[in-house]
XYZ file of C-alpha atoms in Angstrom:
513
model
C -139.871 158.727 97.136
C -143.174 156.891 96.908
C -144.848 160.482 96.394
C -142.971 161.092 93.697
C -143.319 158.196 91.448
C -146.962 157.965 92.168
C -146.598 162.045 90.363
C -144.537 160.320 87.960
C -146.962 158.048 87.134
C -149.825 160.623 87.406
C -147.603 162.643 84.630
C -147.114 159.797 82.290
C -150.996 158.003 82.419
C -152.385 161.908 82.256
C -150.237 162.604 78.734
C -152.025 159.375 77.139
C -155.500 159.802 78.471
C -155.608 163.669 77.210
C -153.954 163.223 74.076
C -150.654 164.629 74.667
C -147.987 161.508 74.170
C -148.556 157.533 72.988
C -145.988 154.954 73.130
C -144.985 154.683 69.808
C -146.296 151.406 67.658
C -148.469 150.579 70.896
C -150.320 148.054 68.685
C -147.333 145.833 68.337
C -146.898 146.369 72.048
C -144.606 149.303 71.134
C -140.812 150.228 70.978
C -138.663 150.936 74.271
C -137.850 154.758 74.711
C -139.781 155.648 71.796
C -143.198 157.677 71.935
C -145.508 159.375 69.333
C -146.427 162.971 70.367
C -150.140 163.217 69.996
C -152.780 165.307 69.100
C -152.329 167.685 71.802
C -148.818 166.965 72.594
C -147.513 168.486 69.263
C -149.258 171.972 69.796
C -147.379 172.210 72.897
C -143.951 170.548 71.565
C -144.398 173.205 68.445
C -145.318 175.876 71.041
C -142.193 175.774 73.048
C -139.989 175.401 69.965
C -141.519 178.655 68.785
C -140.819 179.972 72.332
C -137.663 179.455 72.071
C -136.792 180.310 68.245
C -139.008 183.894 69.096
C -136.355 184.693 71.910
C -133.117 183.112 70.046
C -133.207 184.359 66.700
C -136.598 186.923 65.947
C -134.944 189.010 69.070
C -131.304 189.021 68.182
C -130.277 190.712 65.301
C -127.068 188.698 64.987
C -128.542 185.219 65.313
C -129.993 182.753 62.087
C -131.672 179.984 61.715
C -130.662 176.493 59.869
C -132.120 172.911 59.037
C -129.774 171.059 58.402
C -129.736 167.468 57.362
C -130.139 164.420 59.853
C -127.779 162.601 57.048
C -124.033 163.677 57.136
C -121.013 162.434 55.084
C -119.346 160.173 57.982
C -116.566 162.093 58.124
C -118.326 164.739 59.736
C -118.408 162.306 62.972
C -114.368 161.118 62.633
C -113.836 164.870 62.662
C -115.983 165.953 65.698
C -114.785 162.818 67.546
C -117.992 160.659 67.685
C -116.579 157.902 65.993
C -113.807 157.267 68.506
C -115.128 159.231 71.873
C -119.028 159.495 71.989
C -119.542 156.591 74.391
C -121.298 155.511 77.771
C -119.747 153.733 80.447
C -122.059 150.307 80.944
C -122.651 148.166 83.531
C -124.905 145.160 84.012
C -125.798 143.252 87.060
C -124.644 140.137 86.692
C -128.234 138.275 88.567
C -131.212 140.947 87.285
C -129.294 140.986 83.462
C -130.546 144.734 83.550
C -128.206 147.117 82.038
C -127.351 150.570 83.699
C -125.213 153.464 82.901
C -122.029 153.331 85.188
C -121.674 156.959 85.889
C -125.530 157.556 85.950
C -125.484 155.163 88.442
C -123.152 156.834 90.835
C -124.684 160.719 90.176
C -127.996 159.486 91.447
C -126.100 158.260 94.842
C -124.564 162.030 94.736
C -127.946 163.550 94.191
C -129.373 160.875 97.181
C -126.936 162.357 99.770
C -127.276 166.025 98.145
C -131.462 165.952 99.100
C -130.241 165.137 102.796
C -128.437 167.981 102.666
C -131.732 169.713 101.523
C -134.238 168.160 103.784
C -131.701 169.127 106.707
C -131.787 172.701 105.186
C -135.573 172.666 104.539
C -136.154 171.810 108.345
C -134.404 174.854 109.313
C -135.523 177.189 107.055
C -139.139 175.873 108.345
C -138.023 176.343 112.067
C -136.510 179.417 111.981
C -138.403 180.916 109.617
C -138.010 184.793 108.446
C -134.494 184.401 110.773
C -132.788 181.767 109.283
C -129.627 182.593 107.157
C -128.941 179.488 104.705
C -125.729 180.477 103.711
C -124.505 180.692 107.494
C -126.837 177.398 108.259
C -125.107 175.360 105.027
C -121.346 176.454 106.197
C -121.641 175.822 109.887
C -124.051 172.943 110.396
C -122.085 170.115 110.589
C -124.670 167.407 109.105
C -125.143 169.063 105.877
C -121.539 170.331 105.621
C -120.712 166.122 105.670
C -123.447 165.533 103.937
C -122.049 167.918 100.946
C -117.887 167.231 101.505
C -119.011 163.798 100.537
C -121.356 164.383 98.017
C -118.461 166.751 95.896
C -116.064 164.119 96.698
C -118.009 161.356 94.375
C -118.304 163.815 92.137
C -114.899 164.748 91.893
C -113.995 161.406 91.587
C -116.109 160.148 88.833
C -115.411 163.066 86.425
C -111.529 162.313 87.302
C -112.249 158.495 86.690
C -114.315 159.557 83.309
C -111.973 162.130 82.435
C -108.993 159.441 82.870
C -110.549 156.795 80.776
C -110.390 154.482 84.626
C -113.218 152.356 83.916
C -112.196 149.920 86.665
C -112.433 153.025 88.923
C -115.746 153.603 88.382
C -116.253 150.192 89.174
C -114.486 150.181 92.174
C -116.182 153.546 93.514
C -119.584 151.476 92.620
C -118.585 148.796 94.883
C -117.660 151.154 97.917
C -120.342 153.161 97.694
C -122.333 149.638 97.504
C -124.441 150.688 94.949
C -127.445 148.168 94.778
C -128.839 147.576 91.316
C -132.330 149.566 91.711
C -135.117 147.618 90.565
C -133.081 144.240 92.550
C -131.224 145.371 94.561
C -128.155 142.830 93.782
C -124.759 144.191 94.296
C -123.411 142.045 91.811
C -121.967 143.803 89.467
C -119.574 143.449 86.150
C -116.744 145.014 84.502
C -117.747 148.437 83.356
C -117.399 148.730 79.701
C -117.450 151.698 76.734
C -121.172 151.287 74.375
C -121.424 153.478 71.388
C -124.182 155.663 71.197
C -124.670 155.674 67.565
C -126.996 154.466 64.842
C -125.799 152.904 62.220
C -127.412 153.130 58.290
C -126.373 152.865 54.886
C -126.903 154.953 51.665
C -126.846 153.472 48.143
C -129.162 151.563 46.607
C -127.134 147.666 46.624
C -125.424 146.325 49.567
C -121.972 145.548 47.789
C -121.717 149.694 47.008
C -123.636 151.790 50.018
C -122.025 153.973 52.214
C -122.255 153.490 56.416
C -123.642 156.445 57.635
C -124.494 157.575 61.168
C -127.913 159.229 62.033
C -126.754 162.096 63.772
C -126.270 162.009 67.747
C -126.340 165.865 67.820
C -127.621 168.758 65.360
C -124.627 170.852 66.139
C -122.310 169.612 63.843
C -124.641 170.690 61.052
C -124.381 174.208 62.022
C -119.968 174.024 61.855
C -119.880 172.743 58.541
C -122.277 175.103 57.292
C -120.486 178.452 59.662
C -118.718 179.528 56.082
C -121.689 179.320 54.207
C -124.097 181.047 56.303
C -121.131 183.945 57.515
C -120.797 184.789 53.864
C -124.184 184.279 52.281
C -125.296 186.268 55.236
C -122.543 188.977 55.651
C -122.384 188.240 59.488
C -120.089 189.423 61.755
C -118.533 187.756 64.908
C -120.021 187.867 67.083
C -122.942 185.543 65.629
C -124.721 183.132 66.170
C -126.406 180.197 64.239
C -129.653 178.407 65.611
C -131.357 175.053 64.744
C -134.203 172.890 66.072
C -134.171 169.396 64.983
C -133.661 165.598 65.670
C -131.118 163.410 67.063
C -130.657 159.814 67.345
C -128.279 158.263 70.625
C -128.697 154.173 71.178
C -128.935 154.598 74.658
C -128.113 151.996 77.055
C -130.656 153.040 79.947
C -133.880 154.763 77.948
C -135.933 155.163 80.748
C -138.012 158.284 82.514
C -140.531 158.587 80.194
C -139.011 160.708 77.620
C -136.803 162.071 79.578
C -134.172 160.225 78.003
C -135.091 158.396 74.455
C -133.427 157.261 71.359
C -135.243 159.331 69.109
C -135.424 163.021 70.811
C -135.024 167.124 69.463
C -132.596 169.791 70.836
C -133.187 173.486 69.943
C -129.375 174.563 69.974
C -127.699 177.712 68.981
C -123.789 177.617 68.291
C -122.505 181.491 69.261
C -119.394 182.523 67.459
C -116.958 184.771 69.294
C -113.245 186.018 68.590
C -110.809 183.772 70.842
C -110.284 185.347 74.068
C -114.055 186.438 74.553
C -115.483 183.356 74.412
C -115.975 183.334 78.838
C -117.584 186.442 78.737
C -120.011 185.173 76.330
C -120.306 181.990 78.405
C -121.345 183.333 81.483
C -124.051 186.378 79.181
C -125.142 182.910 77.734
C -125.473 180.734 81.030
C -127.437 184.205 82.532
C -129.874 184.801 79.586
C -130.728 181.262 78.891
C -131.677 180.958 82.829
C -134.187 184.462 82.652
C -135.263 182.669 79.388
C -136.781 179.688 81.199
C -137.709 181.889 84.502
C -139.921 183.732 82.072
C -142.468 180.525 82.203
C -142.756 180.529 85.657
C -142.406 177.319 86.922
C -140.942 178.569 89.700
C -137.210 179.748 90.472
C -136.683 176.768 92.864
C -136.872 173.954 90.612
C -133.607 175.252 88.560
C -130.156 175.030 89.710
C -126.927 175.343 87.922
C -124.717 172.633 88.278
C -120.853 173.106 86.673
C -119.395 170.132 85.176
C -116.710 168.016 87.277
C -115.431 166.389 83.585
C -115.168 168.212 80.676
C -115.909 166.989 77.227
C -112.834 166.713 74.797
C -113.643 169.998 72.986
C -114.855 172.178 76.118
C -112.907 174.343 78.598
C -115.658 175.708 80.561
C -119.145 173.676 80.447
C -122.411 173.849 82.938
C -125.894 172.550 83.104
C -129.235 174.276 83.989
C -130.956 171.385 85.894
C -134.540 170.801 86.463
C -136.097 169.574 89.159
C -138.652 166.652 87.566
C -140.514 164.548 89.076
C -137.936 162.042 89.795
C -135.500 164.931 91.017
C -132.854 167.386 89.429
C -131.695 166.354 86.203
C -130.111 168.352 83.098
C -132.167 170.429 81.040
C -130.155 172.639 78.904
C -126.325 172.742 78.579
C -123.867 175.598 78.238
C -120.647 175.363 77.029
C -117.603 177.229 75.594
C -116.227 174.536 73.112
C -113.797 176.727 72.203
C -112.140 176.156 68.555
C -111.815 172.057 68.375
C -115.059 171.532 66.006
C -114.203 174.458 62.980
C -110.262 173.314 63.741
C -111.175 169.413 63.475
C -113.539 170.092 60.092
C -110.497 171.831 58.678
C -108.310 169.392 59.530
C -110.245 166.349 57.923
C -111.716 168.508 54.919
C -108.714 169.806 53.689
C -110.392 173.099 53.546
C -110.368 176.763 55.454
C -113.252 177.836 57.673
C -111.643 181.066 59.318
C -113.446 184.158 59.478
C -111.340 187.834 58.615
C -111.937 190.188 61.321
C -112.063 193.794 59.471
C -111.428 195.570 62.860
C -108.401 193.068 63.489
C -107.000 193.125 59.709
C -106.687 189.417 60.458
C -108.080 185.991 59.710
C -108.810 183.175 62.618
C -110.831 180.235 63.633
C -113.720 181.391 65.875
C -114.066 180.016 69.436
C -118.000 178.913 69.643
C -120.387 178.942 72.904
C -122.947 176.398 72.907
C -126.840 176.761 74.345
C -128.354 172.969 73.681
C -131.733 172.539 75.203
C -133.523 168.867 75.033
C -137.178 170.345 73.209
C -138.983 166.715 74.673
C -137.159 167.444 78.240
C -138.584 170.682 78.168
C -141.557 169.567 77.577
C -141.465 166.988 80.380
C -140.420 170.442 82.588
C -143.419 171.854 81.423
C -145.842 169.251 81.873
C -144.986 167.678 84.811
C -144.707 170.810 86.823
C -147.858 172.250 85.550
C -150.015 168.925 86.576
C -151.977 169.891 89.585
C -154.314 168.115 91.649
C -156.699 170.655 93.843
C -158.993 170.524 96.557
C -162.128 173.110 95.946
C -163.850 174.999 98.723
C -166.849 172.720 97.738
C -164.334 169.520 99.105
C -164.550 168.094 95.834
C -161.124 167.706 93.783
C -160.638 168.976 89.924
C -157.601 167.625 87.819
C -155.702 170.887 86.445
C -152.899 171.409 83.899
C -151.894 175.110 84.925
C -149.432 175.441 81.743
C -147.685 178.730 80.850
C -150.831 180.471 78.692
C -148.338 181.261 75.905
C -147.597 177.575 75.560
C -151.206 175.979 75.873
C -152.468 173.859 72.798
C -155.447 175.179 72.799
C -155.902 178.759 73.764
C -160.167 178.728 74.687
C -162.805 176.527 74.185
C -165.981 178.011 73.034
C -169.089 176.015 74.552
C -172.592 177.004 73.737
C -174.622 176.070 77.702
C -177.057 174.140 75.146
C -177.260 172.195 71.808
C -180.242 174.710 70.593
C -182.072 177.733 70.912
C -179.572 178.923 68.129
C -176.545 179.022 70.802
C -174.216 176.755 68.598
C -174.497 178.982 65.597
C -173.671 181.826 67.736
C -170.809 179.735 68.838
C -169.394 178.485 65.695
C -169.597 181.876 65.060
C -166.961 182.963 67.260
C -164.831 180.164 66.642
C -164.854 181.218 63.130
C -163.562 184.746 64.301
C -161.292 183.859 66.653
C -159.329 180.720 64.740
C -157.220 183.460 62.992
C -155.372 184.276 66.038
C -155.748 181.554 67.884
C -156.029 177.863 68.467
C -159.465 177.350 69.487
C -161.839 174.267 69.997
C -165.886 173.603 70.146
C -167.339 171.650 72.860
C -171.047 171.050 73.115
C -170.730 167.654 75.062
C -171.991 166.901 78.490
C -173.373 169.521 81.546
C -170.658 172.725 81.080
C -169.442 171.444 84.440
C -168.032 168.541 82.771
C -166.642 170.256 80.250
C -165.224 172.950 82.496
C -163.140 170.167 84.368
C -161.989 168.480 80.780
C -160.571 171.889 79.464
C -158.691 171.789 82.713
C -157.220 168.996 82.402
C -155.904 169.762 78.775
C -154.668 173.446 79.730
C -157.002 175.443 78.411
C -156.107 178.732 79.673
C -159.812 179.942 78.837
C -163.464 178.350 78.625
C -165.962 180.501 76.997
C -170.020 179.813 77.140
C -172.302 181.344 75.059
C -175.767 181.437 76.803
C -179.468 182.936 76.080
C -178.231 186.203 77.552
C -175.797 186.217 74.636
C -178.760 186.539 72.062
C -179.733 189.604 73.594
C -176.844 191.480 74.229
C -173.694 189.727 72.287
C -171.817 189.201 76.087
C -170.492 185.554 76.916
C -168.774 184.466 80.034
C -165.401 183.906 79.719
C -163.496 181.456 82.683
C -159.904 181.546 83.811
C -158.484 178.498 84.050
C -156.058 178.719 87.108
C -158.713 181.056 89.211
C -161.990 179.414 88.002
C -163.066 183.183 88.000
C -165.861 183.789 85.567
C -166.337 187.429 83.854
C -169.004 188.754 81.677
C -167.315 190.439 78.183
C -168.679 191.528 75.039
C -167.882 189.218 72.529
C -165.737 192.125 71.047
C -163.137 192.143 73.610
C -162.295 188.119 73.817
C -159.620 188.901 71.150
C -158.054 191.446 73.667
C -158.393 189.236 76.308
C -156.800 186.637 75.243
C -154.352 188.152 73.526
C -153.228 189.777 76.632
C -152.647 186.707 78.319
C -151.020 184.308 75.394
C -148.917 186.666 73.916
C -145.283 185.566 73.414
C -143.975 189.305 73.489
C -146.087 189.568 76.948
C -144.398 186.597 78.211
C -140.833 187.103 76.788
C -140.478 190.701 78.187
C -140.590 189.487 81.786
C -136.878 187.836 80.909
């Protein structure tokens, strides 16, 4: 455990120092849960979301895009149930005054016993080596299958407790699992209690006539009230989908992790529209092709898992997660879920007005069922970063600081560094920046020996470092450096658009899903 804060803590001092993320208003000692993406940080936040909006909507003919408004008419959040169902279950400890979420609480327990489970697997995998069957291991071993009885049991519990509206069993499954408080370790704990997650605002320009408004907890409900508009404007036919990247706002009661979890955040979602009765079959092409979608970045298979929910929102009859495993262990990442008709059905309801779509092949009209893809952009991110943090040990003994991340997702794609500030190598530099910034983000660095600078690019990602020397004046060759092998290659100055290209490209990188 202490391993993997000190990462943690590696992860969240190494996004400051290099640029990448600042606590927000850090001159008035800042704003809990709230952070400023930085100079660096919002070429790779703006890389991913173009990752993901190239594979969502450029690659599927019968997917759009939408920006909707953060502001909605407040009925929007009666209908989709916010206003009476979007809460948390709190808790506070009653001697630390810290505040926790109740069911959070009780998954990380589940996830506690669940990595025995995996550390008694792990051990036999290691023992047994090219012999060992998990499957046979996991249903036969008697430690682990404990270990996991009683892990599904809590869950099972708390999404029946959750589900059930039985506060004071959450409580009471707190108290016999004797779940300490974690920073105290006090046991003393009080009632558990319902919190709101939304922002409140107001729009008018006096007091005495403005409207309360919500900011919006989720961008999703933009995309139903708009599904007639864009169906018709856009001749679509179901199936479709509509896609949309943009903010959210939740007042949550534990903002903590980084940004993990924060009150200010953005979720690339897509809402898929299906005829009702197809709508599992579209789940489970979803759940698949979302999974190959983050495979493609190669991270590495083993950190995802999927993990089917226990309780089930009000509008959902089949929902799962694709969890991560960060720093601080397996948390959700992206959600699927088949929401079926409740949010086009509720919007009629409260409007007064149809949003059914006629089915030419049917000869009939109906309410589509919808399956949801809803993917946190600054949890991705986190992924990204926090996985692709390295620290390595060179054959030389000495130890660089590396930040291996996915090529296609780097801020800055090379660094062009003349060996030294004369001699005419800047110009000849400058020269290829000047080509290259067309394609590419590219920076100039003439500061410090080109070890130094080697190691710096590292530590920012740069998939390539390219020096211009004397040799280049005589024969237009530079050497260009990979990143993750430290391998250094002689190339015409011609080719380093090929090169690169070969290596950043998001078709490249999108065709291995």
């Amino acid at each position: 455990m202490a391993k993997q804060e000190d990462i943690f803590k590696n992860v969240v001092s190494h996004a400051k120092e290099y640029g990448f993320i600042f606590p927000s208003s850090e001159v008035y000692d800042g704003l809990s849960a709230v952070y400023d993406y930085a100079q660096n940080g919002v070429e790779l936040k703006k890389n991913i979301r173009e990752y993901w909006w190239k594979s969502m909507v450029q690659m599927n003919e019968n997917i759009v895009g939408l920006d909707a408004a953060i502001l909605m008419h407040p009925t929007t959040w009666k209908a989709s149930g916010h206003v009476d169902a979007f809460n948390d279950p709190l808790i506070d400890n009653k001697d630390s005054k810290k505040r926790y979420r109740a069911d959070v609480l009780v998954e990380d327990f589940a996830e506690k016993i669940h990595q025995k489970a995996q550390k008694e697997i792990d051990k036999a995998k290691a023992r047994f080596g090219d012999a060992f069957n998990e499957q046979e291991f996991v249903t036969t071993n008697a430690r682990v299958i404990e270990y996991l009885a009683k892990e599904k049991e809590i869950r099972e519990r708390l999404g029946r407790s959750l589900g059930a509206g039985d506060l004071a069993d959450v409580k009471a499954l707190i108290e016999e699992l004797e779940i300490a408080d974690p920073e105290t370790g006090s046991k003393n704990w009080t009632e558990v209690k319902q919190f709101n997650l939304m922002f409140g605002t107001k729009l008018g320009a006096s007091a005495e006539n403005a409207m309360d408004l919500y900011l919006r907890p989720e961008t999703a409900q933009g995309i139903f009230v708009n599904f007639l508009n864009v169906q018709k404007s856009g001749r679509m036919k179901v199936p479709f989908g509509i896609a949309q990247t943009g903010k959210a706002f939740r007042n949550e009661i534990v903002a903590r992790q980084f940004i993990f979890r924060m009150r200010e955040f953005e979720q690339m979602e897509m809402q898929f529209f299906v005829r009702p009765g197809e709508e599992m079959k579209s789940y489970e092409y979803w759940k698949e092709t979302r999974l190959k979608w983050h495979l493609s970045l190669g991270l590495g298979k083993e950190n995802y898992r999927f993990h089917d929910h226990e309780k089930l929102a009000h509008y959902a009859n089949a929902a799962a997660d694709i969890e991560f495993n960060f720093p601080f262990g397996f948390k959700e990442l992206e959600g699927i879920h088949s929401r079926t008709d409740f949010d086009l059905k509720a919007h009629e309801e409260y409007s007064g007005r149809k949003l059914q779509y006629f089915d030419p092949e049917l000869n009939e009209n109906y309410v589509p069922y919808v399956v949801e893809t809803s993917v946190g952009l600054d949890r991705m991110f986190l992924a990204v970063f926090a996985t692709s943090l390295k620290e390595e040990i060179l054959e030389d003994g000495s130890t660089r600081t590396v930040l291996k991340l996915p090529a296609v997702l780097a801020p800055t794609k090379a660094a062009v560094l003349p060996l030294v500030k004369k001699d005419g190598l800047p110009e000849v530099s400058r020269k290829i920046i000047e080509d290259l910034k067309w394609d590419f983000n590219v920076a100039y660095d003439e500061k410090d020996a080109v070890g130094r600078r080697y190691r710096r690019q590292d530590a920012l990602g740069t998939p390539f470092c390219i020096t211009v020397d004397h040799q280049t004046l005589e024969d237009e060759t530079v050497t260009i450096r990979h990143r993750d092998t430290m391998k250094q290659d002689r190339v015409k100055i011609a080719e380093l658009r090929g090169i690169i290209e070969n290596e950043v490209s998001m078709k490249n990188w999108l065709m291995k899903m």
